[in-house]
Amino acid sequence: GDSVTQMEGPVTLSEEAFLTINCTYTATGYPSLFWYVQYPGEGLQLLLKATKADDKGSNKGFEATYRKETTSFHLEKGSVQVSDSAVYFCALRRGGSNYKLTFGKGTLLTVNP
Amino acid sequence: DGGITQSPKYLFRKEGQNVTLSCEQNLNHDAMYWYRQDPGQGLRLIYYSQIVNDFQKGDIAEGYSVSREKKESFPLTVTSAQKNPTAFYLCASSRSGSEGETQYFGPGTRLLVL
């Protein structure tokens, strides 16, 4: 079945540091890939997405590129801020009759001033 | 503002009691979903609905029931058959069930057992 594997957290960085959160997936066909962010006590917000190979999703300084050859969708940001502290989820969605998102377990990011 | 509302924010359930979680959206989305989130885990799909009066079981539907009588509303009932209901419940919607469509999430309901 489909699965998403994210790097284990928690990740702790200083402000202005470079961020990478690794995400790899297993799925048949060509899924769409997503990064969601969850702030404490809140629901999930879409951060960025990519729907086909080599697409780059970007938003708020975050970027991720859909790499079919390595089945990866790593999240990066050049300079993190304290306000980026949250849990980040990688997810995929295949077409067909099952419409669910398959999520990774999430990575907790803490950015210290 | 368009969005998804969930109520209540916190819900307490007694043993043997059924409780219902509300989810309303004014985005005019056709598809709606219920996910369960446990600490340190990703989200797991409970039920989803592509159109009014139709819904399908997800991966962990046992002990839960839903209805979709209106496009805007997709309430989830946690029945007494669900033996471990303590979790954070998230409702989502999307314009359609297409693969690339973004799912938008509500703020969640935290269910606790007394």
JSON list of C-alpha atoms in Angstrom, two decimals:
[
{"chain": "A", "resi": 1, "resn": "GLY", "atom": "CA", "xyz": [0.00, 0.00, 0.00]},
{"chain": "A", "resi": 2, "resn": "ASP", "atom": "CA", "xyz": [0.89, 3.65, -0.08]},
{"chain": "A", "resi": 3, "resn": "SER", "atom": "CA", "xyz": [3.20, 5.01, 2.58]},
{"chain": "A", "resi": 4, "resn": "VAL", "atom": "CA", "xyz": [5.11, 8.17, 3.49]},
{"chain": "A", "resi": 5, "resn": "THR", "atom": "CA", "xyz": [8.27, 8.23, 5.57]},
{"chain": "A", "resi": 6, "resn": "GLN", "atom": "CA", "xyz": [9.52, 11.43, 7.17]},
{"chain": "A", "resi": 7, "resn": "MET", "atom": "CA", "xyz": [12.67, 12.08, 9.12]},
{"chain": "A", "resi": 8, "resn": "GLU", "atom": "CA", "xyz": [12.21, 11.56, 12.83]},
{"chain": "A", "resi": 9, "resn": "GLY", "atom": "CA", "xyz": [11.98, 14.64, 14.97]},
{"chain": "A", "resi": 10, "resn": "PRO", "atom": "CA", "xyz": [12.17, 16.70, 16.91]},
{"chain": "A", "resi": 11, "resn": "VAL", "atom": "CA", "xyz": [14.33, 19.10, 14.94]},
{"chain": "A", "resi": 12, "resn": "THR", "atom": "CA", "xyz": [15.73, 22.08, 16.83]},
{"chain": "A", "resi": 13, "resn": "LEU", "atom": "CA", "xyz": [17.37, 24.97, 14.97]},
{"chain": "A", "resi": 14, "resn": "SER", "atom": "CA", "xyz": [18.52, 28.48, 15.67]},
{"chain": "A", "resi": 15, "resn": "GLU", "atom": "CA", "xyz": [16.86, 31.37, 13.90]},
{"chain": "A", "resi": 16, "resn": "GLU", "atom": "CA", "xyz": [18.19, 31.94, 10.35]},
{"chain": "A", "resi": 17, "resn": "ALA", "atom": "CA", "xyz": [19.48, 28.37, 10.06]},
{"chain": "A", "resi": 18, "resn": "PHE", "atom": "CA", "xyz": [18.87, 26.23, 6.97]},
{"chain": "A", "resi": 19, "resn": "LEU", "atom": "CA", "xyz": [16.08, 23.67, 7.23]},
{"chain": "A", "resi": 20, "resn": "THR", "atom": "CA", "xyz": [15.67, 20.32, 5.51]},
{"chain": "A", "resi": 21, "resn": "ILE", "atom": "CA", "xyz": [12.99, 17.81, 6.41]},
{"chain": "A", "resi": 22, "resn": "ASN", "atom": "CA", "xyz": [13.30, 14.62, 4.41]},
{"chain": "A", "resi": 23, "resn": "CYS", "atom": "CA", "xyz": [10.27, 12.86, 2.96]},
{"chain": "A", "resi": 24, "resn": "THR", "atom": "CA", "xyz": [10.17, 9.73, 0.82]},
{"chain": "A", "resi": 25, "resn": "TYR", "atom": "CA", "xyz": [7.15, 7.86, -0.42]},
{"chain": "A", "resi": 26, "resn": "THR", "atom": "CA", "xyz": [5.95, 4.54, -1.76]},
{"chain": "A", "resi": 27, "resn": "ALA", "atom": "CA", "xyz": [2.98, 4.52, -4.10]},
{"chain": "A", "resi": 28, "resn": "THR", "atom": "CA", "xyz": [1.90, 3.06, -7.39]},
{"chain": "A", "resi": 29, "resn": "GLY", "atom": "CA", "xyz": [1.41, 5.40, -10.27]},
{"chain": "A", "resi": 30, "resn": "TYR", "atom": "CA", "xyz": [2.00, 9.12, -10.02]},
{"chain": "A", "resi": 31, "resn": "PRO", "atom": "CA", "xyz": [0.64, 10.59, -6.82]},
{"chain": "A", "resi": 32, "resn": "SER", "atom": "CA", "xyz": [0.32, 14.23, -5.94]},
{"chain": "A", "resi": 33, "resn": "LEU", "atom": "CA", "xyz": [2.54, 15.29, -3.03]},
{"chain": "A", "resi": 34, "resn": "PHE", "atom": "CA", "xyz": [1.81, 17.79, -0.27]},
{"chain": "A", "resi": 35, "resn": "TRP", "atom": "CA", "xyz": [3.39, 19.45, 2.76]},
{"chain": "A", "resi": 36, "resn": "TYR", "atom": "CA", "xyz": [1.05, 20.53, 5.53]},
{"chain": "A", "resi": 37, "resn": "VAL", "atom": "CA", "xyz": [1.92, 22.50, 8.68]},
{"chain": "A", "resi": 38, "resn": "GLN", "atom": "CA", "xyz": [0.19, 22.25, 12.05]},
{"chain": "A", "resi": 39, "resn": "TYR", "atom": "CA", "xyz": [0.61, 24.92, 14.71]},
{"chain": "A", "resi": 40, "resn": "PRO", "atom": "CA", "xyz": [-0.07, 23.93, 18.34]},
{"chain": "A", "resi": 41, "resn": "GLY", "atom": "CA", "xyz": [-3.71, 23.11, 18.99]},
{"chain": "A", "resi": 42, "resn": "GLU", "atom": "CA", "xyz": [-4.78, 23.87, 15.43]},
{"chain": "A", "resi": 43, "resn": "GLY", "atom": "CA", "xyz": [-5.80, 22.05, 12.28]},
{"chain": "A", "resi": 44, "resn": "LEU", "atom": "CA", "xyz": [-3.54, 21.50, 9.30]},
{"chain": "A", "resi": 45, "resn": "GLN", "atom": "CA", "xyz": [-2.75, 24.17, 6.74]},
{"chain": "A", "resi": 46, "resn": "LEU", "atom": "CA", "xyz": [-1.49, 23.44, 3.27]},
{"chain": "A", "resi": 47, "resn": "LEU", "atom": "CA", "xyz": [2.06, 24.71, 2.91]},
{"chain": "A", "resi": 48, "resn": "LEU", "atom": "CA", "xyz": [2.81, 23.63, -0.67]},
{"chain": "A", "resi": 49, "resn": "LYS", "atom": "CA", "xyz": [2.11, 20.91, -3.19]},
{"chain": "A", "resi": 50, "resn": "ALA", "atom": "CA", "xyz": [3.36, 19.35, -6.44]},
{"chain": "A", "resi": 51, "resn": "THR", "atom": "CA", "xyz": [1.29, 17.28, -8.79]},
{"chain": "A", "resi": 52, "resn": "LYS", "atom": "CA", "xyz": [3.83, 15.84, -11.22]},
{"chain": "A", "resi": 53, "resn": "ALA", "atom": "CA", "xyz": [7.48, 14.86, -11.44]},
{"chain": "A", "resi": 54, "resn": "ASP", "atom": "CA", "xyz": [10.03, 17.72, -11.33]},
{"chain": "A", "resi": 55, "resn": "ASP", "atom": "CA", "xyz": [7.41, 20.22, -10.16]},
{"chain": "A", "resi": 56, "resn": "LYS", "atom": "CA", "xyz": [8.59, 22.54, -7.42]},
{"chain": "A", "resi": 57, "resn": "GLY", "atom": "CA", "xyz": [6.11, 23.72, -4.83]},
{"chain": "A", "resi": 58, "resn": "SER", "atom": "CA", "xyz": [6.92, 26.89, -2.91]},
{"chain": "A", "resi": 59, "resn": "ASN", "atom": "CA", "xyz": [5.29, 29.11, -0.31]},
{"chain": "A", "resi": 60, "resn": "LYS", "atom": "CA", "xyz": [6.47, 31.46, 2.46]},
{"chain": "A", "resi": 61, "resn": "GLY", "atom": "CA", "xyz": [10.12, 30.70, 1.70]},
{"chain": "A", "resi": 62, "resn": "PHE", "atom": "CA", "xyz": [9.61, 26.93, 1.84]},
{"chain": "A", "resi": 63, "resn": "GLU", "atom": "CA", "xyz": [10.32, 24.77, -1.21]},
{"chain": "A", "resi": 64, "resn": "ALA", "atom": "CA", "xyz": [10.03, 21.11, -2.18]},
{"chain": "A", "resi": 65, "resn": "THR", "atom": "CA", "xyz": [10.70, 19.38, -5.50]},
{"chain": "A", "resi": 66, "resn": "TYR", "atom": "CA", "xyz": [8.90, 16.24, -6.66]},
{"chain": "A", "resi": 67, "resn": "ARG", "atom": "CA", "xyz": [11.70, 13.75, -7.47]},
{"chain": "A", "resi": 68, "resn": "LYS", "atom": "CA", "xyz": [10.25, 10.63, -9.04]},
{"chain": "A", "resi": 69, "resn": "GLU", "atom": "CA", "xyz": [13.62, 8.95, -9.51]},
{"chain": "A", "resi": 70, "resn": "THR", "atom": "CA", "xyz": [14.28, 9.05, -5.76]},
{"chain": "A", "resi": 71, "resn": "THR", "atom": "CA", "xyz": [10.59, 9.04, -4.71]},
{"chain": "A", "resi": 72, "resn": "SER", "atom": "CA", "xyz": [11.25, 12.06, -2.53]},
{"chain": "A", "resi": 73, "resn": "PHE", "atom": "CA", "xyz": [9.74, 15.42, -1.69]},
{"chain": "A", "resi": 74, "resn": "HIS", "atom": "CA", "xyz": [12.12, 17.04, 0.79]},
{"chain": "A", "resi": 75, "resn": "LEU", "atom": "CA", "xyz": [11.08, 20.31, 2.43]},
{"chain": "A", "resi": 76, "resn": "GLU", "atom": "CA", "xyz": [13.66, 23.11, 2.57]},
{"chain": "A", "resi": 77, "resn": "LYS", "atom": "CA", "xyz": [13.87, 26.68, 3.80]},
{"chain": "A", "resi": 78, "resn": "GLY", "atom": "CA", "xyz": [16.92, 28.86, 3.62]},
{"chain": "A", "resi": 79, "resn": "SER", "atom": "CA", "xyz": [16.44, 30.84, 6.82]},
{"chain": "A", "resi": 80, "resn": "VAL", "atom": "CA", "xyz": [13.96, 29.72, 9.46]},
{"chain": "A", "resi": 81, "resn": "GLN", "atom": "CA", "xyz": [12.18, 32.02, 11.90]},
{"chain": "A", "resi": 82, "resn": "VAL", "atom": "CA", "xyz": [10.81, 31.40, 15.38]},
{"chain": "A", "resi": 83, "resn": "SER", "atom": "CA", "xyz": [7.32, 31.59, 13.88]},
{"chain": "A", "resi": 84, "resn": "ASP", "atom": "CA", "xyz": [8.10, 28.50, 11.76]},
{"chain": "A", "resi": 85, "resn": "SER", "atom": "CA", "xyz": [7.99, 26.33, 14.88]},
{"chain": "A", "resi": 86, "resn": "ALA", "atom": "CA", "xyz": [5.30, 23.75, 14.19]},
{"chain": "A", "resi": 87, "resn": "VAL", "atom": "CA", "xyz": [4.73, 20.15, 13.13]},
{"chain": "A", "resi": 88, "resn": "TYR", "atom": "CA", "xyz": [5.25, 19.47, 9.43]},
{"chain": "A", "resi": 89, "resn": "PHE", "atom": "CA", "xyz": [3.48, 16.62, 7.63]},
{"chain": "A", "resi": 90, "resn": "CYS", "atom": "CA", "xyz": [4.35, 15.16, 4.25]},
{"chain": "A", "resi": 91, "resn": "ALA", "atom": "CA", "xyz": [1.43, 13.51, 2.43]},
{"chain": "A", "resi": 92, "resn": "LEU", "atom": "CA", "xyz": [0.54, 11.91, -0.86]},
{"chain": "A", "resi": 93, "resn": "ARG", "atom": "CA", "xyz": [-2.68, 11.36, -2.71]},
{"chain": "A", "resi": 94, "resn": "ARG", "atom": "CA", "xyz": [-3.25, 8.93, -5.53]},
{"chain": "A", "resi": 95, "resn": "GLY", "atom": "CA", "xyz": [-5.99, 9.20, -8.08]},
{"chain": "A", "resi": 96, "resn": "GLY", "atom": "CA", "xyz": [-8.63, 6.56, -8.40]},
{"chain": "A", "resi": 97, "resn": "SER", "atom": "CA", "xyz": [-11.52, 5.63, -6.18]},
{"chain": "A", "resi": 98, "resn": "ASN", "atom": "CA", "xyz": [-9.79, 6.16, -2.85]},
{"chain": "A", "resi": 99, "resn": "TYR", "atom": "CA", "xyz": [-9.54, 9.86, -2.19]},
{"chain": "A", "resi": 100, "resn": "LYS", "atom": "CA", "xyz": [-7.62, 9.88, 1.02]},
{"chain": "A", "resi": 101, "resn": "LEU", "atom": "CA", "xyz": [-4.39, 11.61, 1.86]},
{"chain": "A", "resi": 102, "resn": "THR", "atom": "CA", "xyz": [-1.71, 9.27, 3.19]},
{"chain": "A", "resi": 103, "resn": "PHE", "atom": "CA", "xyz": [0.36, 11.09, 5.81]},
{"chain": "A", "resi": 104, "resn": "GLY", "atom": "CA", "xyz": [3.78, 10.70, 7.31]},
{"chain": "A", "resi": 105, "resn": "LYS", "atom": "CA", "xyz": [4.03, 10.80, 11.10]},
{"chain": "A", "resi": 106, "resn": "GLY", "atom": "CA", "xyz": [5.03, 14.43, 11.21]},
{"chain": "A", "resi": 107, "resn": "THR", "atom": "CA", "xyz": [8.21, 16.25, 12.19]},
{"chain": "A", "resi": 108, "resn": "LEU", "atom": "CA", "xyz": [8.25, 18.69, 15.07]},
{"chain": "A", "resi": 109, "resn": "LEU", "atom": "CA", "xyz": [10.37, 21.76, 14.34]},
{"chain": "A", "resi": 110, "resn": "THR", "atom": "CA", "xyz": [11.43, 24.13, 17.10]},
{"chain": "A", "resi": 111, "resn": "VAL", "atom": "CA", "xyz": [13.26, 27.32, 16.17]},
{"chain": "A", "resi": 112, "resn": "ASN", "atom": "CA", "xyz": [15.05, 29.16, 18.97]},
{"chain": "A", "resi": 113, "resn": "PRO", "atom": "CA", "xyz": [15.82, 32.90, 18.87]},
{"chain": "B", "resi": 1, "resn": "ASP", "atom": "CA", "xyz": [-14.67, 34.38, 5.08]},
{"chain": "B", "resi": 2, "resn": "GLY", "atom": "CA", "xyz": [-14.95, 30.90, 3.62]},
{"chain": "B", "resi": 3, "resn": "GLY", "atom": "CA", "xyz": [-13.74, 28.01, 5.67]},
{"chain": "B", "resi": 4, "resn": "ILE", "atom": "CA", "xyz": [-14.41, 24.94, 7.74]},
{"chain": "B", "resi": 5, "resn": "THR", "atom": "CA", "xyz": [-15.77, 25.09, 11.26]},
{"chain": "B", "resi": 6, "resn": "GLN", "atom": "CA", "xyz": [-15.70, 22.29, 13.78]},
{"chain": "B", "resi": 7, "resn": "SER", "atom": "CA", "xyz": [-17.45, 22.20, 17.10]},
{"chain": "B", "resi": 8, "resn": "PRO", "atom": "CA", "xyz": [-16.98, 21.81, 19.92]},
{"chain": "B", "resi": 9, "resn": "LYS", "atom": "CA", "xyz": [-13.28, 22.46, 20.38]},
{"chain": "B", "resi": 10, "resn": "TYR", "atom": "CA", "xyz": [-13.20, 20.01, 23.31]},
{"chain": "B", "resi": 11, "resn": "LEU", "atom": "CA", "xyz": [-15.62, 17.16, 23.93]},
{"chain": "B", "resi": 12, "resn": "PHE", "atom": "CA", "xyz": [-15.87, 14.79, 26.85]},
{"chain": "B", "resi": 13, "resn": "ARG", "atom": "CA", "xyz": [-17.39, 11.36, 26.53]},
{"chain": "B", "resi": 14, "resn": "LYS", "atom": "CA", "xyz": [-18.57, 9.06, 29.27]},
{"chain": "B", "resi": 15, "resn": "GLU", "atom": "CA", "xyz": [-18.34, 5.30, 29.00]},
{"chain": "B", "resi": 16, "resn": "GLY", "atom": "CA", "xyz": [-21.08, 3.86, 26.79]},
{"chain": "B", "resi": 17, "resn": "GLN", "atom": "CA", "xyz": [-22.07, 7.23, 25.40]},
{"chain": "B", "resi": 18, "resn": "ASN", "atom": "CA", "xyz": [-22.37, 8.25, 21.75]},
{"chain": "B", "resi": 19, "resn": "VAL", "atom": "CA", "xyz": [-21.11, 11.72, 20.90]},
{"chain": "B", "resi": 20, "resn": "THR", "atom": "CA", "xyz": [-21.38, 13.72, 17.68]},
{"chain": "B", "resi": 21, "resn": "LEU", "atom": "CA", "xyz": [-18.74, 16.05, 16.27]},
{"chain": "B", "resi": 22, "resn": "SER", "atom": "CA", "xyz": [-19.89, 18.81, 13.99]},
{"chain": "B", "resi": 23, "resn": "CYS", "atom": "CA", "xyz": [-18.22, 19.84, 10.72]},
{"chain": "B", "resi": 24, "resn": "GLU", "atom": "CA", "xyz": [-19.55, 22.63, 8.49]},
{"chain": "B", "resi": 25, "resn": "GLN", "atom": "CA", "xyz": [-18.00, 24.17, 5.38]},
{"chain": "B", "resi": 26, "resn": "ASN", "atom": "CA", "xyz": [-19.04, 27.16, 3.29]},
{"chain": "B", "resi": 27, "resn": "LEU", "atom": "CA", "xyz": [-16.51, 26.58, 0.52]},
{"chain": "B", "resi": 28, "resn": "ASN", "atom": "CA", "xyz": [-19.07, 24.89, -1.75]},
{"chain": "B", "resi": 29, "resn": "HIS", "atom": "CA", "xyz": [-16.87, 21.80, -1.78]},
{"chain": "B", "resi": 30, "resn": "ASP", "atom": "CA", "xyz": [-18.29, 18.48, -2.92]},
{"chain": "B", "resi": 31, "resn": "ALA", "atom": "CA", "xyz": [-15.95, 16.19, -0.98]},
{"chain": "B", "resi": 32, "resn": "MET", "atom": "CA", "xyz": [-15.57, 16.00, 2.79]},
{"chain": "B", "resi": 33, "resn": "TYR", "atom": "CA", "xyz": [-13.40, 13.83, 5.05]},
{"chain": "B", "resi": 34, "resn": "TRP", "atom": "CA", "xyz": [-12.87, 12.87, 8.68]},
{"chain": "B", "resi": 35, "resn": "TYR", "atom": "CA", "xyz": [-9.40, 12.06, 9.99]},
{"chain": "B", "resi": 36, "resn": "ARG", "atom": "CA", "xyz": [-8.19, 10.96, 13.38]},
{"chain": "B", "resi": 37, "resn": "GLN", "atom": "CA", "xyz": [-4.84, 12.14, 14.79]},
{"chain": "B", "resi": 38, "resn": "ASP", "atom": "CA", "xyz": [-3.07, 10.39, 17.65]},
{"chain": "B", "resi": 39, "resn": "PRO", "atom": "CA", "xyz": [0.07, 11.76, 19.37]},
{"chain": "B", "resi": 40, "resn": "GLY", "atom": "CA", "xyz": [3.18, 11.24, 17.29]},
{"chain": "B", "resi": 41, "resn": "GLN", "atom": "CA", "xyz": [1.18, 9.78, 14.43]},
{"chain": "B", "resi": 42, "resn": "GLY", "atom": "CA", "xyz": [0.08, 10.94, 11.07]},
{"chain": "B", "resi": 43, "resn": "LEU", "atom": "CA", "xyz": [-3.58, 11.36, 10.29]},
{"chain": "B", "resi": 44, "resn": "ARG", "atom": "CA", "xyz": [-5.74, 8.33, 9.48]},
{"chain": "B", "resi": 45, "resn": "LEU", "atom": "CA", "xyz": [-8.91, 8.46, 7.41]},
{"chain": "B", "resi": 46, "resn": "ILE", "atom": "CA", "xyz": [-12.15, 7.48, 9.14]},
{"chain": "B", "resi": 47, "resn": "TYR", "atom": "CA", "xyz": [-14.82, 8.27, 6.51]},
{"chain": "B", "resi": 48, "resn": "TYR", "atom": "CA", "xyz": [-15.11, 10.33, 3.37]},
{"chain": "B", "resi": 49, "resn": "SER", "atom": "CA", "xyz": [-17.96, 11.61, 1.22]},
{"chain": "B", "resi": 50, "resn": "GLN", "atom": "CA", "xyz": [-17.75, 12.66, -2.41]},
{"chain": "B", "resi": 51, "resn": "ILE", "atom": "CA", "xyz": [-21.31, 13.90, -2.78]},
{"chain": "B", "resi": 52, "resn": "VAL", "atom": "CA", "xyz": [-24.44, 14.42, -0.74]},
{"chain": "B", "resi": 53, "resn": "ASN", "atom": "CA", "xyz": [-26.13, 11.24, 0.50]},
{"chain": "B", "resi": 54, "resn": "ASP", "atom": "CA", "xyz": [-23.06, 9.14, -0.23]},
{"chain": "B", "resi": 55, "resn": "PHE", "atom": "CA", "xyz": [-20.10, 8.23, 1.96]},
{"chain": "B", "resi": 56, "resn": "GLN", "atom": "CA", "xyz": [-17.40, 5.57, 2.13]},
{"chain": "B", "resi": 57, "resn": "LYS", "atom": "CA", "xyz": [-15.43, 3.92, 4.92]},
{"chain": "B", "resi": 58, "resn": "GLY", "atom": "CA", "xyz": [-11.81, 4.86, 5.32]},
{"chain": "B", "resi": 59, "resn": "ASP", "atom": "CA", "xyz": [-9.08, 2.88, 7.03]},
{"chain": "B", "resi": 60, "resn": "ILE", "atom": "CA", "xyz": [-10.42, 3.02, 10.59]},
{"chain": "B", "resi": 61, "resn": "ALA", "atom": "CA", "xyz": [-14.23, 3.29, 10.32]},
{"chain": "B", "resi": 62, "resn": "GLU", "atom": "CA", "xyz": [-15.11, 0.78, 13.05]},
{"chain": "B", "resi": 63, "resn": "GLY", "atom": "CA", "xyz": [-16.91, 2.44, 15.95]},
{"chain": "B", "resi": 64, "resn": "TYR", "atom": "CA", "xyz": [-17.77, 5.55, 13.93]},
{"chain": "B", "resi": 65, "resn": "SER", "atom": "CA", "xyz": [-20.72, 6.64, 11.81]},
{"chain": "B", "resi": 66, "resn": "VAL", "atom": "CA", "xyz": [-21.40, 9.63, 9.54]},
{"chain": "B", "resi": 67, "resn": "SER", "atom": "CA", "xyz": [-24.17, 11.24, 7.52]},
{"chain": "B", "resi": 68, "resn": "ARG", "atom": "CA", "xyz": [-24.14, 13.64, 4.59]},
{"chain": "B", "resi": 69, "resn": "GLU", "atom": "CA", "xyz": [-27.64, 15.05, 4.23]},
{"chain": "B", "resi": 70, "resn": "LYS", "atom": "CA", "xyz": [-26.43, 18.49, 3.17]},
{"chain": "B", "resi": 71, "resn": "LYS", "atom": "CA", "xyz": [-23.48, 19.57, 1.07]},
{"chain": "B", "resi": 72, "resn": "GLU", "atom": "CA", "xyz": [-22.20, 21.85, 3.82]},
{"chain": "B", "resi": 73, "resn": "SER", "atom": "CA", "xyz": [-22.36, 19.41, 6.71]},
{"chain": "B", "resi": 74, "resn": "PHE", "atom": "CA", "xyz": [-20.63, 16.10, 7.54]},
{"chain": "B", "resi": 75, "resn": "PRO", "atom": "CA", "xyz": [-21.14, 15.18, 11.21]},
{"chain": "B", "resi": 76, "resn": "LEU", "atom": "CA", "xyz": [-19.21, 12.32, 12.79]},
{"chain": "B", "resi": 77, "resn": "THR", "atom": "CA", "xyz": [-20.67, 10.18, 15.58]},
{"chain": "B", "resi": 78, "resn": "VAL", "atom": "CA", "xyz": [-18.28, 8.34, 17.86]},
{"chain": "B", "resi": 79, "resn": "THR", "atom": "CA", "xyz": [-20.24, 5.38, 19.15]},
{"chain": "B", "resi": 80, "resn": "SER", "atom": "CA", "xyz": [-19.79, 3.33, 22.29]},
{"chain": "B", "resi": 81, "resn": "ALA", "atom": "CA", "xyz": [-18.30, 0.62, 20.08]},
{"chain": "B", "resi": 82, "resn": "GLN", "atom": "CA", "xyz": [-15.17, 2.76, 19.64]},
{"chain": "B", "resi": 83, "resn": "LYS", "atom": "CA", "xyz": [-13.08, 1.54, 22.55]},
{"chain": "B", "resi": 84, "resn": "ASN", "atom": "CA", "xyz": [-10.26, 4.05, 22.28]},
{"chain": "B", "resi": 85, "resn": "PRO", "atom": "CA", "xyz": [-11.84, 7.32, 21.18]},
{"chain": "B", "resi": 86, "resn": "THR", "atom": "CA", "xyz": [-9.41, 9.75, 22.80]},
{"chain": "B", "resi": 87, "resn": "ALA", "atom": "CA", "xyz": [-7.83, 11.62, 19.89]},
{"chain": "B", "resi": 88, "resn": "PHE", "atom": "CA", "xyz": [-7.82, 14.84, 17.89]},
{"chain": "B", "resi": 89, "resn": "TYR", "atom": "CA", "xyz": [-10.43, 14.72, 15.12]},
{"chain": "B", "resi": 90, "resn": "LEU", "atom": "CA", "xyz": [-9.96, 16.75, 11.96]},
{"chain": "B", "resi": 91, "resn": "CYS", "atom": "CA", "xyz": [-12.53, 17.42, 9.27]},
{"chain": "B", "resi": 92, "resn": "ALA", "atom": "CA", "xyz": [-11.44, 18.39, 5.77]},
{"chain": "B", "resi": 93, "resn": "SER", "atom": "CA", "xyz": [-13.03, 19.25, 2.45]},
{"chain": "B", "resi": 94, "resn": "SER", "atom": "CA", "xyz": [-11.95, 19.57, -1.17]},
{"chain": "B", "resi": 95, "resn": "ARG", "atom": "CA", "xyz": [-13.55, 20.89, -4.30]},
{"chain": "B", "resi": 96, "resn": "SER", "atom": "CA", "xyz": [-13.67, 17.42, -5.77]},
{"chain": "B", "resi": 97, "resn": "GLY", "atom": "CA", "xyz": [-12.11, 14.02, -5.29]},
{"chain": "B", "resi": 98, "resn": "SER", "atom": "CA", "xyz": [-9.47, 14.58, -7.94]},
{"chain": "B", "resi": 99, "resn": "GLU", "atom": "CA", "xyz": [-5.93, 13.58, -7.06]},
{"chain": "B", "resi": 100, "resn": "GLY", "atom": "CA", "xyz": [-4.39, 17.04, -7.17]},
{"chain": "B", "resi": 101, "resn": "GLU", "atom": "CA", "xyz": [-7.14, 18.82, -5.30]},
{"chain": "B", "resi": 102, "resn": "THR", "atom": "CA", "xyz": [-6.09, 20.43, -2.05]},
{"chain": "B", "resi": 103, "resn": "GLN", "atom": "CA", "xyz": [-7.85, 19.28, 1.09]},
{"chain": "B", "resi": 104, "resn": "TYR", "atom": "CA", "xyz": [-8.59, 22.12, 3.50]},
{"chain": "B", "resi": 105, "resn": "PHE", "atom": "CA", "xyz": [-8.77, 21.34, 7.20]},
{"chain": "B", "resi": 106, "resn": "GLY", "atom": "CA", "xyz": [-10.85, 22.63, 10.05]},
{"chain": "B", "resi": 107, "resn": "PRO", "atom": "CA", "xyz": [-9.40, 23.56, 13.48]},
{"chain": "B", "resi": 108, "resn": "GLY", "atom": "CA", "xyz": [-10.18, 20.15, 15.00]},
{"chain": "B", "resi": 109, "resn": "THR", "atom": "CA", "xyz": [-12.07, 18.71, 17.97]},
{"chain": "B", "resi": 110, "resn": "ARG", "atom": "CA", "xyz": [-10.25, 17.09, 20.84]},
{"chain": "B", "resi": 111, "resn": "LEU", "atom": "CA", "xyz": [-12.23, 14.19, 22.32]},
{"chain": "B", "resi": 112, "resn": "LEU", "atom": "CA", "xyz": [-11.46, 13.00, 25.82]},
{"chain": "B", "resi": 113, "resn": "VAL", "atom": "CA", "xyz": [-12.95, 10.11, 27.76]},
{"chain": "B", "resi": 114, "resn": "LEU", "atom": "CA", "xyz": [-14.09, 10.71, 31.35]}
]
